[in-house]
Amino acid sequence: MTKNIMIVGVGGQGTLLASKMLGYVLLKQGYDVKVSEVHGMSQRGGSVVTYVRYGEKVYSPVIDKGEADVIISFEQLEAARWVEFLKKDGVIITNTQKMEPMPVITGAAEYPEALIEKLTAAGAKVDAKDFLALAEEAGSSKAVNIALMGRFSTYFPDITDEQWQDAIEKNVPAKFLELNRKAFELGRNA
């Protein structure tokens, strides 16, 4: 049976590194893995989404509405933007951070209030934490992606901590390894 994971965020938050790390750990588990990235205006703070599909045999990298088992969101508004892709029994793991899109910055729109509560009220299972604070505690705000992956790892008891650590080691530059290991552990224990 194919499983579907979406990693969503804003350009520059590290969604692509997170998807690369996830693809690596799933391949090591023996799954057929397909990853597809949609960048949009990512270089200007725009929405970025990565589809990760895995199973015995996966034929397409694309996830349709109502098919995502898990949505990992680096920012609240992105969780709300992609919630219609979540399965009825799916989970949204989201950072509570708010990153204002250009219409909010220019004053043409307001950032929606109480998004986590609205997602929960709509029936989504939401696992929301301040992963930015955990990343900063680890040593860098740029480690939000790895802190989120640490939290995500708790949903995969069959994948050992050693296997996740191997994925970090193979995908993160050596000079940032300890910082990212700490961010992963803080996210895992959040």
Backbone as a chain_set.jsonl record, in Angstrom:
{"seq": "MTKNIMIVGVGGQGTLLASKMLGYVLLKQGYDVKVSEVHGMSQRGGSVVTYVRYGEKVYSPVIDKGEADVIISFEQLEAARWVEFLKKDGVIITNTQKMEPMPVITGAAEYPEALIEKLTAAGAKVDAKDFLALAEEAGSSKAVNIALMGRFSTYFPDITDEQWQDAIEKNVPAKFLELNRKAFELGRNA", "coords": {"N": [[0.843, -1.185, 0.0], [0.584, 2.168, -0.882], [1.996, 5.026, 0.658], [1.536, 8.484, 1.436], [3.163, 11.547, 1.702], [3.298, 14.968, 2.337], [5.393, 17.751, 2.171], [5.426, 20.951, 3.146], [5.989, 24.456, 2.747], [7.683, 27.605, 2.883], [9.738, 29.229, 0.496], [13.181, 28.775, 1.087], [13.08, 27.696, 3.626], [13.973, 25.114, 3.94], [12.603, 22.873, 3.007], [13.21, 21.198, 0.881], [15.59, 19.903, 1.614], [14.591, 18.465, 3.782], [12.824, 16.714, 2.453], [14.614, 15.293, 0.899], [16.139, 14.007, 2.85], [14.121, 12.423, 4.018], [13.382, 10.83, 1.805], [15.773, 9.424, 1.497], [15.952, 7.903, 3.928], [13.679, 6.308, 3.674], [14.211, 4.878, 1.302], [16.354, 3.366, 2.218], [14.956, 1.668, 3.833], [13.955, -0.062, 2.068], [11.823, 0.583, 0.473], [10.03, 1.502, -2.538], [10.443, 4.672, -3.736], [9.132, 7.821, -4.572], [9.752, 11.165, -5.343], [8.626, 14.439, -5.693], [9.028, 17.804, -6.531], [7.639, 21.023, -6.175], [8.317, 24.208, -6.935], [7.395, 26.872, -7.45], [7.162, 30.308, -6.674], [9.369, 30.173, -5.001], [11.892, 31.294, -4.435], [11.328, 33.815, -3.706], [10.067, 33.802, -1.306], [7.788, 32.38, -1.688], [5.277, 29.75, -1.86], [6.247, 26.363, -1.33], [6.095, 23.008, -2.209], [6.58, 19.584, -1.571], [6.167, 16.351, -2.717], [6.184, 13.163, -1.324], [6.121, 9.893, -1.975], [5.726, 6.527, -1.049], [6.156, 2.967, -1.047], [5.526, -0.516, -1.863], [5.546, -0.605, -4.683], [5.65, 2.279, -6.509], [4.042, 4.346, -8.766], [3.64, 6.968, -9.572], [4.675, 10.29, -8.736], [2.92, 12.172, -7.777], [0.555, 13.585, -5.51], [-2.853, 13.539, -4.894], [-5.77, 15.545, -4.004], [-7.08, 14.824, -0.791], [-5.515, 12.561, -0.324], [-3.143, 12.569, 1.192], [-1.309, 11.137, 3.772], [0.195, 12.273, 5.746], [0.903, 15.661, 6.418], [3.572, 17.734, 6.519], [4.218, 20.745, 7.777], [5.909, 23.788, 7.486], [5.056, 26.183, 8.329], [2.209, 27.969, 9.549], [0.173, 29.04, 7.75], [0.72, 27.718, 5.402], [0.029, 25.123, 6.129], [-2.747, 25.404, 6.293], [-3.272, 26.111, 3.653], [-2.817, 23.732, 2.245], [-4.419, 21.775, 3.4], [-6.656, 20.476, 2.263], [-5.62, 18.36, 0.904], [-5.177, 16.393, 2.708], [-5.858, 13.146, 4.064], [-8.855, 11.785, 5.552], [-8.208, 10.561, 8.017], [-5.693, 11.5, 8.364], [-2.653, 13.252, 9.428], [-1.524, 16.469, 10.419], [1.539, 17.847, 10.858], [2.733, 20.621, 12.212], [4.633, 23.639, 12.255], [4.335, 26.312, 14.494], [5.049, 28.767, 13.686], [4.645, 31.933, 12.013], [4.819, 33.205, 8.828], [4.736, 36.013, 7.049], [3.038, 36.409, 3.996], [3.559, 38.11, 0.821], [1.157, 39.725, 0.177], [0.235, 40.322, 2.77], [2.415, 41.626, 3.879], [2.485, 43.929, 2.274], [0.144, 45.113, 3.039], [-2.207, 44.564, 1.743], [-3.689, 42.419, 2.54], [-4.714, 40.5, 5.447], [-3.063, 38.471, 7.855], [-4.466, 35.336, 8.443], [-6.341, 34.642, 11.396], [-6.079, 32.393, 14.23], [-5.422, 29.868, 12.994], [-4.545, 27.226, 13.595], [-6.496, 26.347, 15.373], [-8.705, 26.498, 13.651], [-8.038, 24.561, 11.741], [-8.109, 22.264, 13.336], [-10.8, 22.348, 14.155], [-11.962, 21.84, 11.721], [-11.652, 19.188, 11.517], [-9.151, 18.049, 11.193], [-6.315, 16.193, 12.344], [-4.082, 17.679, 14.311], [-0.743, 18.317, 14.991], [0.87, 20.549, 16.51], [3.639, 22.602, 17.115], [6.154, 24.83, 18.451], [8.514, 24.828, 16.475], [10.469, 26.492, 15.556], [11.516, 27.718, 17.85], [12.686, 25.453, 18.989], [14.635, 24.86, 17.07], [16.22, 27.146, 17.289], [17.09, 26.781, 19.898], [18.709, 24.601, 19.468], [20.716, 25.825, 18.083], [20.473, 27.229, 15.663], [18.174, 29.058, 13.708], [17.717, 28.094, 11.224], [17.501, 25.377, 11.364], [14.935, 24.465, 11.576], [13.659, 22.724, 9.798], [14.867, 20.232, 10.317], [14.222, 19.859, 12.992], [11.445, 19.587, 12.721], [11.431, 17.212, 11.232], [12.404, 15.523, 13.177], [10.215, 15.419, 14.939], [8.338, 14.295, 13.172], [9.499, 11.773, 12.875], [8.635, 10.367, 15.081], [6.304, 9.239, 14.356], [6.959, 7.009, 13.011], [7.7, 4.268, 14.204], [9.052, 2.0, 13.328], [11.358, 2.779, 12.087], [14.562, 3.22, 13.103], [16.331, 5.287, 15.512], [19.018, 5.372, 14.874], [18.945, 4.946, 12.118], [17.671, 7.283, 11.253], [19.61, 9.088, 12.091], [21.705, 8.377, 10.409], [20.604, 9.223, 7.982], [20.567, 11.972, 8.402], [23.323, 12.449, 8.606], [24.172, 11.766, 6.017], [22.972, 13.724, 4.461], [23.331, 16.311, 5.39], [25.641, 18.994, 5.552], [28.894, 18.391, 6.922], [29.899, 20.33, 8.774], [27.627, 21.295, 9.967], [26.508, 19.219, 11.267], [26.334, 18.392, 14.082], [24.708, 20.397, 15.2], [22.331, 19.958, 13.728], [21.75, 17.367, 14.506], [21.128, 17.802, 17.165], [18.875, 19.477, 16.869], [17.125, 17.668, 15.644], [16.793, 15.788, 17.694], [15.598, 17.401, 19.696], [13.205, 18.025, 18.401], [12.137, 15.459, 18.126], [11.623, 14.809, 20.746], [9.733, 16.653, 21.476]], "CA": [[0.0, 0.0, 0.0], [1.381, 3.388, -1.009], [1.785, 6.093, 1.637], [1.749, 9.795, 0.844], [3.585, 12.592, 2.635], [3.553, 16.275, 1.724], [6.215, 18.661, 2.961], [5.049, 22.256, 2.611], [6.578, 25.594, 3.443], [7.997, 28.812, 2.137], [11.089, 29.163, -0.048], [14.281, 29.078, 1.994], [12.911, 27.072, 4.944], [14.609, 23.802, 4.002], [11.681, 21.774, 2.683], [13.85, 20.268, -0.05], [16.502, 19.072, 2.405], [13.754, 17.54, 4.554], [12.315, 15.668, 1.561], [15.773, 14.488, 0.509], [16.442, 13.176, 4.01], [13.038, 11.441, 4.144], [13.54, 9.884, 0.708], [16.936, 8.592, 1.803], [15.653, 6.943, 4.996], [12.684, 5.36, 3.16], [14.916, 3.987, 0.373], [17.137, 2.448, 3.047], [14.005, 0.704, 4.391], [13.603, -0.984, 1.0], [10.636, 1.031, -0.251], [10.105, 2.253, -3.783], [10.16, 6.047, -3.312], [9.059, 8.854, -5.607], [9.732, 12.503, -4.77], [8.368, 15.48, -6.682], [9.101, 19.124, -5.905], [7.024, 22.139, -6.888], [8.963, 25.368, -6.338], [6.645, 28.123, -7.565], [7.978, 31.51, -6.449], [10.062, 29.841, -3.756], [13.026, 32.164, -4.159], [10.813, 35.094, -3.203], [9.239, 33.543, -0.131], [6.544, 31.753, -2.118], [4.949, 28.405, -1.414], [6.999, 25.227, -1.841], [5.517, 21.734, -1.778], [7.257, 18.381, -2.028], [5.404, 15.118, -2.544], [6.98, 11.969, -1.098], [5.251, 8.714, -2.0], [6.53, 5.326, -0.899], [5.433, 1.703, -0.908], [6.166, -1.624, -2.558], [5.774, -0.097, -6.031], [5.005, 3.58, -6.674], [4.066, 4.653, -10.195], [3.571, 8.405, -9.824], [5.092, 11.071, -7.572], [1.934, 13.207, -7.459], [-0.473, 13.303, -4.504], [-4.091, 14.273, -5.178], [-6.567, 15.988, -2.854], [-7.632, 13.754, 0.029], [-4.657, 11.371, -0.324], [-1.944, 12.68, 2.033], [-1.357, 10.53, 5.105], [0.806, 13.261, 6.643], [1.395, 16.919, 5.87], [4.552, 18.38, 7.394], [4.146, 22.152, 7.392], [6.915, 24.626, 8.114], [4.439, 27.469, 8.655], [0.762, 27.764, 9.729], [-0.64, 29.347, 6.574], [0.942, 26.638, 4.438], [-0.8, 23.992, 6.582], [-4.127, 25.712, 5.891], [-3.313, 26.127, 2.181], [-2.741, 22.376, 1.7], [-5.208, 20.845, 4.215], [-7.596, 19.689, 1.463], [-4.914, 17.18, 0.408], [-5.074, 15.448, 3.818], [-6.864, 12.095, 4.214], [-9.727, 11.985, 6.729], [-7.515, 10.132, 9.237], [-4.318, 11.967, 8.264], [-2.095, 14.117, 10.465], [-0.726, 17.629, 10.044], [2.568, 18.233, 11.82], [3.028, 21.987, 11.776], [5.329, 24.644, 13.036], [3.41, 27.403, 14.825], [5.606, 30.001, 13.127], [3.892, 32.657, 10.994], [5.638, 33.961, 7.882], [3.78, 36.817, 6.298], [3.215, 36.453, 2.543], [3.655, 39.461, 0.268], [-0.049, 40.55, 0.349], [0.162, 40.775, 4.159], [3.505, 42.59, 4.041], [2.121, 45.179, 1.601], [-1.081, 45.649, 3.621], [-3.366, 44.223, 0.91], [-4.442, 41.353, 3.212], [-4.318, 40.243, 6.828], [-2.751, 37.071, 8.143], [-5.635, 34.742, 9.105], [-6.219, 34.371, 12.836], [-6.456, 31.098, 14.814], [-5.372, 28.826, 11.962], [-4.43, 25.893, 14.202], [-7.837, 26.033, 15.889], [-9.581, 26.283, 12.495], [-7.689, 23.259, 11.171], [-8.623, 21.256, 14.261], [-12.266, 22.403, 14.072], [-12.348, 21.262, 10.425], [-11.521, 17.741, 11.63], [-7.775, 17.583, 10.996], [-5.492, 15.884, 13.517], [-2.993, 18.64, 14.2], [0.365, 18.231, 15.94], [1.483, 21.876, 16.326], [4.648, 22.981, 18.109], [7.033, 25.921, 18.055], [9.757, 24.217, 16.024], [11.464, 27.559, 15.414], [12.169, 27.838, 19.161], [13.534, 24.269, 19.163], [15.787, 25.039, 16.181], [17.077, 28.166, 17.91], [17.704, 26.136, 21.068], [19.763, 23.731, 18.929], [21.821, 26.662, 17.644], [20.223, 28.004, 14.45], [16.787, 29.084, 13.242], [17.661, 27.363, 9.955], [17.329, 23.94, 11.627], [13.499, 24.163, 11.755], [13.331, 21.547, 8.998], [15.333, 19.016, 10.982], [13.391, 19.715, 14.198], [10.17, 19.03, 12.239], [11.657, 15.809, 10.873], [12.501, 14.801, 14.439], [8.833, 15.171, 15.386], [7.764, 13.363, 12.198], [10.077, 10.448, 13.109], [7.886, 9.669, 16.138], [5.187, 8.547, 13.709], [7.547, 5.854, 12.338], [8.448, 3.495, 15.195], [9.857, 0.957, 12.688], [12.638, 3.352, 11.658], [15.319, 3.466, 14.332], [17.036, 6.557, 15.643], [20.287, 5.223, 14.15], [18.65, 5.117, 10.696], [17.438, 8.718, 11.054], [20.909, 9.761, 12.242], [22.426, 8.108, 9.168], [20.011, 10.099, 6.962], [21.069, 13.324, 8.684], [24.753, 12.461, 8.276], [24.353, 11.682, 4.562], [22.308, 14.824, 3.756], [23.654, 17.603, 5.99], [27.091, 19.247, 5.552], [29.566, 17.97, 8.157], [30.075, 21.414, 9.742], [26.338, 21.549, 10.631], [25.995, 17.922, 11.711], [25.958, 18.349, 15.502], [23.57, 21.296, 15.367], [21.151, 19.299, 13.187], [21.429, 16.21, 15.375], [20.471, 18.349, 18.355], [17.544, 19.926, 16.447], [16.327, 16.456, 15.423], [16.467, 15.218, 19.023], [14.638, 18.294, 20.348], [11.925, 17.82, 17.719], [11.671, 14.103, 18.432], [11.146, 14.774, 22.136], [8.805, 17.775, 21.711]], "C": [[0.888, 1.248, 0.0], [0.991, 4.4, 0.057], [2.215, 7.418, 1.025], [2.067, 10.845, 1.903], [3.827, 13.87, 1.835], [4.381, 17.103, 2.69], [6.004, 20.038, 2.348], [5.671, 23.374, 3.439], [6.773, 26.76, 2.502], [9.444, 28.686, 1.673], [12.138, 29.575, 0.966], [14.183, 28.416, 3.356], [13.528, 25.685, 5.045], [13.69, 22.632, 3.711], [12.359, 20.742, 1.777], [14.856, 19.366, 0.66], [15.705, 18.046, 3.21], [13.255, 16.397, 3.673], [13.441, 14.74, 1.099], [16.133, 13.505, 1.628], [15.393, 12.067, 4.172], [13.143, 10.389, 3.041], [14.676, 8.915, 0.966], [16.582, 7.508, 2.824], [14.628, 5.899, 4.515], [13.297, 4.391, 2.15], [15.719, 2.935, 1.136], [16.257, 1.382, 3.705], [13.544, -0.298, 3.329], [12.358, -0.605, 0.215], [11.002, 1.588, -1.622], [9.658, 3.665, -3.396], [10.14, 6.963, -4.527], [8.941, 10.204, -4.905], [9.534, 13.503, -5.905], [8.327, 16.821, -5.971], [8.431, 20.164, -6.791], [7.514, 23.41, -6.21], [8.148, 26.649, -6.409], [7.574, 29.319, -7.439], [8.82, 31.343, -5.18], [11.212, 30.777, -3.43], [12.59, 33.508, -3.611], [9.884, 34.88, -2.015], [7.911, 32.904, -0.476], [6.422, 30.325, -1.621], [5.815, 27.348, -2.112], [6.316, 23.965, -1.321], [6.333, 20.597, -2.383], [6.358, 17.195, -1.716], [6.386, 13.981, -2.354], [6.005, 10.805, -1.02], [6.151, 7.486, -1.887], [5.633, 4.114, -0.688], [6.201, 0.611, -1.622], [6.507, -1.234, -3.993], [4.966, 1.184, -6.201], [5.156, 3.989, -8.138], [4.084, 6.148, -10.498], [3.997, 9.162, -8.566], [4.029, 12.052, -7.071], [0.894, 12.716, -6.452], [-1.687, 14.167, -4.827], [-4.789, 14.682, -3.885], [-7.15, 14.774, -2.132], [-6.767, 12.511, 0.129], [-3.468, 11.422, 0.64], [-2.175, 12.052, 3.408], [-0.838, 11.515, 6.144], [1.153, 14.504, 5.824], [2.33, 17.509, 6.918], [4.633, 19.824, 6.923], [5.12, 22.994, 8.197], [6.344, 25.941, 8.615], [2.925, 27.279, 8.655], [-0.072, 27.963, 8.472], [-0.472, 28.283, 5.497], [0.157, 25.394, 4.833], [-2.243, 24.196, 6.127], [-4.274, 25.645, 4.369], [-3.44, 24.713, 1.605], [-3.632, 21.366, 2.412], [-6.168, 19.984, 3.385], [-6.934, 18.448, 0.849], [-4.836, 16.076, 1.465], [-6.2, 14.414, 3.778], [-7.696, 12.387, 5.462], [-9.022, 11.604, 8.027], [-6.041, 10.559, 9.237], [-3.931, 12.923, 9.376], [-1.351, 15.287, 9.829], [0.252, 17.897, 11.181], [2.992, 19.628, 11.378], [3.8, 22.795, 12.798], [4.313, 25.753, 13.321], [3.891, 28.752, 14.308], [4.669, 30.599, 12.075], [4.881, 33.427, 10.127], [4.68, 34.711, 6.975], [4.07, 36.785, 4.802], [3.159, 37.901, 2.052], [2.362, 40.284, 0.422], [-0.22, 41.083, 1.78], [1.222, 41.856, 4.398], [3.128, 43.945, 3.442], [0.85, 45.811, 2.141], [-2.335, 45.347, 2.816], [-4.23, 43.14, 1.536], [-3.96, 41.244, 4.647], [-4.022, 38.763, 6.99], [-3.938, 36.474, 8.886], [-5.355, 34.409, 10.574], [-6.611, 32.928, 13.163], [-6.455, 29.95, 13.807], [-5.312, 27.419, 12.542], [-5.803, 25.451, 14.708], [-8.807, 25.74, 14.74], [-9.297, 24.934, 11.833], [-8.249, 22.128, 12.027], [-10.149, 21.192, 14.189], [-12.772, 21.786, 12.771], [-12.168, 19.736, 10.415], [-10.12, 17.197, 11.433], [-7.132, 17.246, 12.336], [-4.243, 16.744, 13.382], [-2.001, 18.463, 15.346], [1.174, 19.509, 15.737], [2.428, 22.196, 17.477], [5.461, 24.15, 17.562], [8.399, 25.329, 17.695], [10.849, 25.247, 15.78], [12.225, 27.721, 16.732], [13.101, 26.654, 19.408], [14.786, 24.383, 18.303], [16.764, 26.05, 16.768], [17.785, 27.609, 19.138], [18.862, 25.229, 20.624], [20.951, 24.537, 18.415], [21.591, 27.475, 16.385], [18.756, 27.917, 14.043], [16.627, 28.31, 11.935], [17.456, 25.863, 10.138], [15.869, 23.559, 11.895], [13.136, 22.88, 11.015], [13.714, 20.245, 9.703], [14.573, 18.796, 12.29], [12.03, 19.121, 13.825], [10.328, 17.558, 11.869], [11.824, 14.946, 12.125], [11.121, 14.456, 14.968], [8.162, 14.139, 14.483], [8.251, 11.937, 12.462], [9.318, 9.664, 14.183], [6.679, 8.926, 15.58], [5.656, 7.29, 12.972], [8.361, 5.021, 13.319], [9.331, 2.405, 14.585], [11.21, 1.464, 12.207], [13.391, 3.789, 12.912], [15.967, 4.849, 14.335], [18.356, 6.512, 14.872], [20.069, 5.446, 12.647], [18.368, 6.588, 10.359], [18.759, 9.475, 11.134], [21.77, 9.564, 10.995], [21.921, 9.028, 8.051], [20.475, 11.539, 7.155], [22.52, 13.434, 8.23], [24.997, 12.491, 6.763], [23.81, 12.905, 3.819], [22.64, 16.216, 4.272], [25.168, 17.805, 5.935], [27.703, 18.973, 6.931], [29.658, 19.084, 9.198], [28.778, 21.754, 10.488], [25.739, 20.294, 11.254], [25.522, 17.922, 13.164], [24.743, 19.222, 15.788], [22.278, 20.614, 14.895], [20.765, 18.056, 13.977], [20.688, 16.687, 16.624], [19.047, 18.809, 18.016], [16.608, 18.743, 16.248], [15.861, 15.884, 16.756], [15.447, 16.083, 19.76], [13.247, 18.144, 19.716], [11.309, 16.481, 18.059], [11.057, 14.044, 19.833], [10.137, 15.876, 22.469], [7.418, 17.29, 22.116]], "O": [[1.825, 1.357, 0.791], [-0.192, 4.608, 0.328], [3.133, 7.473, 0.207], [1.329, 11.007, 2.875], [4.478, 13.85, 0.791], [4.096, 17.148, 3.887], [6.35, 20.276, 1.19], [5.852, 23.256, 4.651], [6.113, 26.877, 1.47], [10.277, 28.106, 2.369], [12.002, 30.603, 1.629], [15.097, 28.549, 4.17], [13.6, 25.129, 6.141], [13.972, 21.508, 4.127], [12.103, 19.544, 1.901], [14.959, 18.183, 0.335], [16.106, 16.886, 3.307], [13.261, 15.241, 4.095], [13.231, 13.539, 0.93], [16.396, 12.329, 1.379], [15.738, 10.913, 4.43], [13.008, 9.194, 3.306], [14.558, 7.722, 0.686], [16.879, 6.333, 2.611], [14.704, 4.734, 4.908], [12.946, 3.211, 2.137], [15.758, 1.766, 0.75], [16.747, 0.321, 4.09], [12.837, -1.258, 3.636], [11.887, -1.381, -0.616], [12.112, 2.073, -1.845], [8.599, 3.83, -2.79], [11.011, 6.893, -5.394], [8.135, 10.369, -3.989], [10.191, 13.422, -6.942], [7.674, 16.966, -4.937], [8.631, 20.183, -8.005], [7.177, 23.673, -5.056], [8.215, 27.453, -5.479], [8.653, 29.338, -8.033], [8.955, 32.276, -4.388], [11.481, 31.03, -2.255], [13.417, 34.263, -3.1], [9.006, 35.703, -1.758], [6.999, 32.884, 0.352], [7.352, 29.771, -1.036], [6.077, 27.429, -3.312], [5.997, 23.867, -0.136], [6.723, 20.642, -3.55], [5.855, 17.052, -0.602], [7.326, 13.84, -3.135], [5.17, 10.737, -0.119], [7.195, 7.405, -2.533], [4.504, 4.229, -0.212], [7.376, 0.775, -1.95], [7.613, -1.493, -4.468], [3.744, 1.177, -6.055], [6.26, 3.98, -8.683], [4.507, 6.549, -11.583], [3.711, 8.722, -7.452], [4.225, 12.695, -6.04], [0.419, 11.584, -6.531], [-1.565, 15.378, -5.01], [-4.434, 14.214, -2.803], [-7.643, 13.834, -2.755], [-7.237, 11.487, 0.623], [-2.841, 10.389, 0.877], [-3.124, 12.4, 4.111], [-1.348, 11.592, 7.262], [1.631, 14.41, 4.693], [1.932, 17.753, 8.057], [5.064, 20.094, 5.803], [5.155, 22.927, 9.425], [7.047, 26.728, 9.249], [2.404, 26.509, 7.848], [-0.933, 27.14, 8.163], [-1.414, 27.981, 4.764], [-0.335, 24.677, 3.961], [-2.881, 23.266, 5.635], [-5.291, 25.172, 3.862], [-4.101, 24.52, 0.584], [-3.605, 20.188, 2.055], [-6.462, 18.856, 3.78], [-7.629, 17.576, 0.327], [-4.467, 14.945, 1.15], [-7.35, 14.751, 3.496], [-7.274, 13.154, 6.328], [-9.223, 12.266, 9.046], [-5.24, 10.041, 10.016], [-4.773, 13.351, 10.165], [-0.643, 15.124, 8.835], [-0.151, 18.142, 12.318], [3.547, 19.796, 10.293], [3.64, 22.653, 14.01], [3.51, 26.086, 12.449], [3.211, 29.763, 14.478], [3.99, 29.875, 11.345], [5.684, 34.209, 10.636], [3.91, 34.108, 6.228], [5.182, 37.088, 4.371], [2.757, 38.801, 2.79], [2.455, 41.46, 0.774], [-0.759, 42.172, 1.975], [0.953, 42.871, 5.039], [3.416, 44.987, 4.029], [0.503, 46.927, 1.753], [-3.418, 45.82, 3.162], [-5.374, 42.947, 1.125], [-2.936, 41.816, 5.02], [-4.643, 37.913, 6.351], [-4.383, 37.053, 9.876], [-4.268, 33.954, 10.93], [-7.395, 32.318, 12.436], [-7.39, 29.149, 13.776], [-5.965, 26.511, 12.027], [-6.214, 24.311, 14.492], [-9.636, 24.836, 14.844], [-10.225, 24.244, 11.412], [-8.794, 21.155, 11.506], [-10.725, 20.105, 14.164], [-13.887, 21.266, 12.723], [-12.49, 19.075, 9.428], [-9.922, 15.984, 11.501], [-7.369, 17.923, 13.337], [-3.447, 16.565, 12.46], [-2.379, 18.461, 16.517], [2.065, 19.551, 14.888], [2.072, 22.079, 18.649], [5.453, 24.419, 16.361], [9.32, 25.332, 18.51], [12.033, 24.909, 15.796], [13.45, 27.848, 16.726], [14.183, 26.824, 19.971], [15.88, 24.041, 18.752], [17.977, 25.843, 16.749], [18.947, 27.93, 19.388], [19.869, 25.11, 21.323], [22.061, 24.016, 18.318], [22.413, 28.329, 16.051], [18.169, 26.836, 14.036], [15.516, 27.914, 11.581], [17.257, 25.148, 9.156], [15.592, 22.463, 12.383], [12.396, 22.046, 11.536], [12.958, 19.274, 9.679], [14.308, 17.651, 12.658], [11.519, 18.252, 14.531], [9.449, 16.747, 12.163], [11.433, 13.778, 12.135], [10.882, 13.328, 15.399], [7.498, 13.222, 14.965], [7.487, 10.987, 12.288], [9.355, 8.434, 14.193], [6.099, 8.079, 16.26], [4.843, 6.584, 12.376], [9.591, 5.056, 13.278], [10.259, 1.928, 15.238], [12.113, 0.669, 11.947], [12.913, 4.624, 13.679], [16.124, 5.484, 13.292], [18.762, 7.513, 14.282], [20.903, 6.059, 11.981], [18.78, 7.077, 9.307], [19.005, 10.391, 10.348], [22.479, 10.478, 10.575], [22.713, 9.549, 7.267], [20.743, 12.245, 6.182], [22.898, 14.392, 7.555], [25.915, 13.16, 6.289], [24.153, 13.108, 2.654], [22.263, 17.207, 3.647], [25.914, 16.875, 6.243], [27.108, 19.283, 7.963], [29.51, 18.816, 10.39], [28.817, 22.422, 11.522], [24.598, 20.307, 11.715], [24.404, 17.488, 13.441], [23.851, 18.824, 16.537], [21.254, 20.682, 15.575], [19.583, 17.735, 14.1], [19.738, 16.048, 17.078], [18.117, 18.562, 18.784], [15.439, 18.798, 16.631], [14.691, 15.541, 16.926], [14.527, 15.553, 20.383], [12.237, 18.137, 20.42], [10.098, 16.379, 18.258], [10.092, 13.318, 20.068], [9.732, 16.014, 23.623], [6.523, 18.103, 22.349]]}, "num_chains": 1, "name": "protein.A"}
